[in-house]
Tab-separated table of C-alpha atoms in Angstrom:
chain	number	residue	atom	x	y	z
J	133	MET	CA	87.202	182.431	-53.858
J	134	VAL	CA	85.943	182.711	-50.289
J	135	ALA	CA	89.138	181.177	-48.875
J	136	HIS	CA	91.221	183.611	-50.953
J	137	ALA	CA	89.115	186.553	-49.794
J	138	ARG	CA	89.436	185.465	-46.155
J	139	ARG	CA	93.194	185.003	-46.472
J	140	ASP	CA	93.757	188.491	-47.884
J	141	HIS	CA	91.295	190.254	-45.553
J	142	PRO	CA	91.378	193.182	-44.687
J	143	ASP	CA	92.853	193.882	-48.141
J	144	GLU	CA	90.715	193.144	-51.172
J	145	ALA	CA	91.424	189.857	-52.955
J	146	CYS	CA	90.894	189.396	-56.707
J	147	GLY	CA	91.070	186.665	-59.319
J	148	ILE	CA	89.605	184.821	-62.260
J	149	LEU	CA	87.504	181.753	-62.918
J	150	ALA	CA	88.614	180.645	-66.369
J	151	GLY	CA	86.656	178.512	-68.810
J	152	PRO	CA	86.539	177.683	-72.519
J	153	GLU	CA	85.879	180.718	-74.747
J	154	GLY	CA	82.177	181.261	-75.267
J	155	SER	CA	81.204	178.405	-72.918
J	156	ASP	CA	80.060	180.588	-69.980
J	157	GLU	CA	81.350	177.722	-67.838
J	158	PRO	CA	83.897	178.532	-65.110
J	159	GLN	CA	86.282	175.601	-64.681
J	160	ARG	CA	89.365	176.667	-62.765
J	161	ILE	CA	90.381	179.407	-60.359
J	162	ILE	CA	93.356	181.673	-60.867
J	163	GLU	CA	94.130	183.727	-57.781
J	164	MET	CA	95.622	187.064	-58.846
J	165	LEU	CA	97.809	189.461	-56.897
J	166	ASN	CA	96.110	192.662	-55.867
J	167	ALA	CA	98.811	195.097	-56.968
J	168	ALA	CA	97.057	197.842	-54.985
J	169	ARG	CA	97.253	195.822	-51.709
J	170	SER	CA	94.421	197.960	-50.406
J	171	PRO	CA	91.278	197.455	-48.320
J	172	THR	CA	89.311	199.656	-50.736
J	173	TYR	CA	90.771	198.994	-54.202
J	174	TYR	CA	92.028	196.135	-56.322
J	175	GLN	CA	94.082	196.018	-59.475
J	176	PHE	CA	95.472	192.997	-61.279
J	177	ASP	CA	99.249	193.092	-61.339
J	178	ALA	CA	99.888	194.070	-64.974
J	179	THR	CA	102.764	191.669	-65.554
J	180	GLU	CA	100.987	188.692	-63.968
J	181	TRP	CA	97.814	189.481	-65.959
J	182	ASN	CA	99.778	189.336	-69.226
J	183	VAL	CA	101.254	185.931	-68.337
J	184	VAL	CA	97.893	184.535	-67.189
J	185	TYR	CA	96.047	185.912	-70.220
J	186	ARG	CA	98.532	184.391	-72.673
J	187	GLU	CA	98.250	181.035	-70.931
J	188	MET	CA	94.434	181.184	-71.091
J	189	SER	CA	94.495	182.364	-74.685
J	190	GLY	CA	96.782	179.467	-75.650
J	191	LYS	CA	94.182	177.064	-74.258
J	192	ASP	CA	91.274	178.947	-75.904
J	193	GLU	CA	90.082	179.975	-72.464
J	194	GLU	CA	88.785	183.321	-71.243
J	195	PRO	CA	87.846	184.868	-67.893
J	196	VAL	CA	84.268	183.664	-67.315
J	197	VAL	CA	84.194	185.212	-63.844
J	198	ILE	CA	86.228	188.035	-62.368
J	199	TYR	CA	85.931	188.114	-58.604
J	200	HIS	CA	87.002	190.453	-55.863
J	201	SER	CA	86.189	191.046	-52.243
J	202	HIS	CA	84.682	193.939	-50.362
J	203	THR	CA	86.116	193.777	-46.898
J	204	ALA	CA	84.082	196.410	-45.046
J	205	THR	CA	81.083	197.164	-47.231
J	206	GLU	CA	78.219	195.400	-48.956
J	207	PRO	CA	79.267	193.031	-51.788
J	208	TYR	CA	77.619	195.199	-54.442
J	209	PRO	CA	79.556	196.755	-57.369
J	210	SER	CA	80.912	200.188	-56.480
J	211	ARG	CA	80.904	203.131	-58.892
J	212	THR	CA	84.554	202.331	-59.611
J	213	ASP	CA	83.696	198.673	-60.301
J	214	ILE	CA	81.026	199.771	-62.794
J	215	ALA	CA	83.338	202.255	-64.534
J	216	ARG	CA	86.170	199.730	-64.895
J	217	ALA	CA	83.739	197.036	-66.100
J	218	GLY	CA	82.653	199.388	-68.889
J	219	GLU	CA	86.228	199.824	-70.049
J	220	TYR	CA	86.960	196.100	-69.802
J	221	ALA	CA	83.958	195.317	-72.020
J	222	GLN	CA	85.502	197.348	-74.844
J	223	PHE	CA	88.296	194.763	-75.026
J	224	LEU	CA	87.157	191.385	-73.717
J	225	ALA	CA	83.793	189.643	-73.430
J	226	PRO	CA	82.012	190.926	-70.314
J	227	PRO	CA	82.461	188.380	-67.516
J	228	HIS	CA	80.285	187.629	-64.538
J	229	TYR	CA	81.439	189.753	-61.631
J	230	VAL	CA	81.439	187.860	-58.347
J	231	LEU	CA	81.791	189.885	-55.161
J	232	ILE	CA	82.663	188.313	-51.838
J	233	GLY	CA	81.873	190.186	-48.664
J	234	THR	CA	84.143	189.476	-45.695
J	235	ARG	CA	82.958	192.190	-43.280
J	236	ASP	CA	81.413	189.512	-41.009
J	237	PRO	CA	84.159	187.186	-39.706
J	238	ASP	CA	81.717	184.300	-39.246
J	239	ARG	CA	79.542	184.529	-42.334
J	240	HIS	CA	80.711	185.360	-45.855
J	241	GLU	CA	78.491	186.843	-48.556
J	242	LEU	CA	78.929	185.781	-52.192
J	243	ARG	CA	76.961	187.455	-54.964
J	244	SER	CA	77.219	187.564	-58.737
J	245	TYR	CA	76.387	190.350	-61.189
J	246	ARG	CA	76.406	191.262	-64.839
J	247	ILE	CA	77.555	194.809	-65.473
J	248	LEU	CA	76.497	195.889	-68.972
J	249	ASP	CA	76.376	199.476	-70.263
J	250	GLY	CA	76.688	200.764	-66.705
J	251	GLU	CA	73.724	198.734	-65.507
J	252	VAL	CA	74.143	196.211	-62.697
J	253	THR	CA	71.974	193.083	-62.637
J	254	GLU	CA	72.300	190.537	-59.862
J	255	GLU	CA	72.108	186.885	-60.888
J	256	PRO	CA	71.663	183.702	-58.878
J	257	VAL	CA	74.699	181.590	-57.941
J	258	GLU	CA	74.463	177.835	-58.131
J	259	VAL	CA	77.199	175.748	-56.524
J	260	VAL	CA	77.738	172.470	-58.379
J	261	PRO	CA	80.044	169.547	-57.523
J	262	GLY	CA	83.546	170.003	-58.967
Y	157	MET	CA	110.302	195.794	-87.945
Y	158	ALA	CA	107.560	193.201	-88.315
Y	159	VAL	CA	105.691	192.340	-85.129
Y	160	THR	CA	102.760	190.154	-84.159
Y	161	VAL	CA	99.933	191.884	-82.339
Y	162	SER	CA	97.470	189.872	-80.226
Y	163	ILE	CA	94.006	191.395	-80.493
Y	164	PRO	CA	91.552	191.021	-77.575
Y	165	THR	CA	88.185	189.444	-78.402
Y	166	ILE	CA	86.010	192.534	-78.740
Y	167	LEU	CA	88.525	194.429	-80.890
Y	168	ARG	CA	88.549	191.544	-83.399
Y	169	THR	CA	85.586	193.260	-85.059
Y	170	HIS	CA	88.289	195.561	-86.490
Y	171	THR	CA	90.487	192.699	-87.732
Y	172	GLY	CA	87.899	190.545	-89.467
Y	173	GLY	CA	87.923	188.156	-86.514
Y	174	GLU	CA	91.684	187.601	-86.566
Y	175	LYS	CA	93.207	186.846	-83.163
Y	176	GLN	CA	96.658	187.941	-84.252
Y	177	VAL	CA	97.693	190.383	-86.938
Y	178	SER	CA	101.074	191.554	-88.137
Y	179	ALA	CA	102.185	195.163	-88.134
Y	180	GLN	CA	105.286	197.249	-88.768
Y	181	GLY	CA	107.036	199.987	-86.850
Y	182	ALA	CA	110.138	200.987	-84.919
Y	183	THR	CA	108.123	202.292	-81.973
Y	184	LEU	CA	104.791	201.353	-80.444
Y	185	ALA	CA	103.278	204.567	-81.848
Y	186	GLU	CA	104.325	203.526	-85.371
Y	187	VAL	CA	102.945	200.024	-84.860
Y	188	ILE	CA	99.590	201.470	-83.772
Y	189	ASP	CA	99.512	203.818	-86.776
Y	190	HIS	CA	100.250	200.869	-89.039
Y	191	LEU	CA	97.492	198.859	-87.383
Y	192	GLU	CA	95.075	201.746	-87.864
Y	193	ALA	CA	95.936	201.965	-91.567
Y	194	ASN	CA	94.989	198.296	-92.054
Y	195	HIS	CA	92.326	197.895	-89.366
Y	196	GLY	CA	90.583	201.242	-88.992
Y	197	GLY	CA	89.107	201.993	-85.575
Y	198	LEU	CA	91.748	200.341	-83.418
Y	199	LYS	CA	93.784	203.441	-82.637
Y	200	SER	CA	91.004	205.328	-80.864
Y	201	ARG	CA	90.526	202.348	-78.529
Y	202	LEU	CA	94.158	202.560	-77.481
Y	203	VAL	CA	95.280	206.170	-77.687
Y	204	LYS	CA	93.733	209.373	-76.429
Y	205	GLU	CA	95.317	212.810	-76.815
Y	206	GLY	CA	98.698	211.366	-77.699
Y	207	THR	CA	99.013	208.919	-74.799
Y	208	LEU	CA	97.829	205.399	-74.098
Y	209	HIS	CA	94.389	205.173	-72.510
Y	210	ARG	CA	94.746	204.938	-68.747
Y	211	PHE	CA	92.954	201.607	-68.474
Y	212	VAL	CA	94.626	199.838	-71.389
Y	213	ASN	CA	97.685	197.696	-70.841
Y	214	VAL	CA	99.989	197.215	-73.817
Y	215	TYR	CA	102.866	194.795	-73.559
Y	216	VAL	CA	105.892	194.281	-75.771
Y	217	ASN	CA	106.772	190.658	-75.088
Y	218	ASP	CA	106.722	190.464	-71.261
Y	219	GLU	CA	107.071	194.168	-70.607
Y	220	ASP	CA	104.250	196.560	-69.740
Y	221	VAL	CA	105.112	199.536	-71.981
Y	222	ARG	CA	104.266	201.956	-69.173
Y	223	PHE	CA	107.706	201.062	-67.834
Y	224	SER	CA	109.498	201.248	-71.188
Y	225	GLY	CA	108.460	204.563	-72.691
Y	226	GLY	CA	104.755	204.137	-73.475
Y	227	LEU	CA	104.035	205.007	-77.097
Y	228	ALA	CA	107.749	205.737	-77.604
Y	229	ALA	CA	108.683	202.171	-76.564
Y	230	SER	CA	111.047	200.708	-79.138
Y	231	ILE	CA	110.050	197.640	-81.095
Y	232	ALA	CA	112.352	194.947	-82.454
Y	233	ASP	CA	111.743	192.554	-85.324
Y	234	GLY	CA	109.722	189.548	-84.167
Y	235	ASP	CA	108.373	191.175	-81.002
Y	236	ASN	CA	104.956	190.218	-79.716
Y	237	VAL	CA	102.588	193.024	-78.775
Y	238	THR	CA	99.616	192.227	-76.523
Y	239	ILE	CA	96.661	194.513	-75.792
Y	240	LEU	CA	94.610	193.972	-72.611
Y	241	PRO	CA	92.257	195.985	-70.458
Y	242	ALA	CA	93.483	196.860	-66.986
Y	243	VAL	CA	91.405	194.950	-64.437
Y	244	ALA	CA	90.611	197.011	-61.392
Y	245	GLY	CA	87.849	198.217	-59.147
Y	246	GLY	CA	86.982	199.339	-55.687
């Protein structure tokens, strides 16, 4: 996720950590195109998202984490992030939202949140061996 | 025209837990009306004031219907319809 965010800087990068449905266990990364190609906004490419979702669905997987980068600001969910998370949760199980901050070229920031009913709660991140 | 509609996890409360349901219609609008008749509550999640919700993606097979007429998109027998949220943020 950090490497992807660095590669796409100064545009925002976005993607998925997929895992078995209901497991809450992220197992593999799927780097998505940012169709907005913007330093302040990200949007999954609609066609790619359909292909990736069908592949996950066929394996009984779901997005456990949805990540994106903030390239000039704090890695904290923006008002837009919170609004879109609310809409997403009407369709698919609310994921963990990981934000990667790349404003400092030498030191990345990586933080994880739940966004439920418009309320943001930060959660600890534990890195385990793959 | 009989089609298969893939239902995203949270909306399965409207389909008795079914991941896929069948529906009928010659256009996407007709398919959604048919879905609503059998699985009440789905339509309002997809359609607002006669157009698709801005942050819902509906696909007929591989095609995002935004590029093929939206609710007027034509449907052929055996098509697969997929409903997904748009994923975006700032």
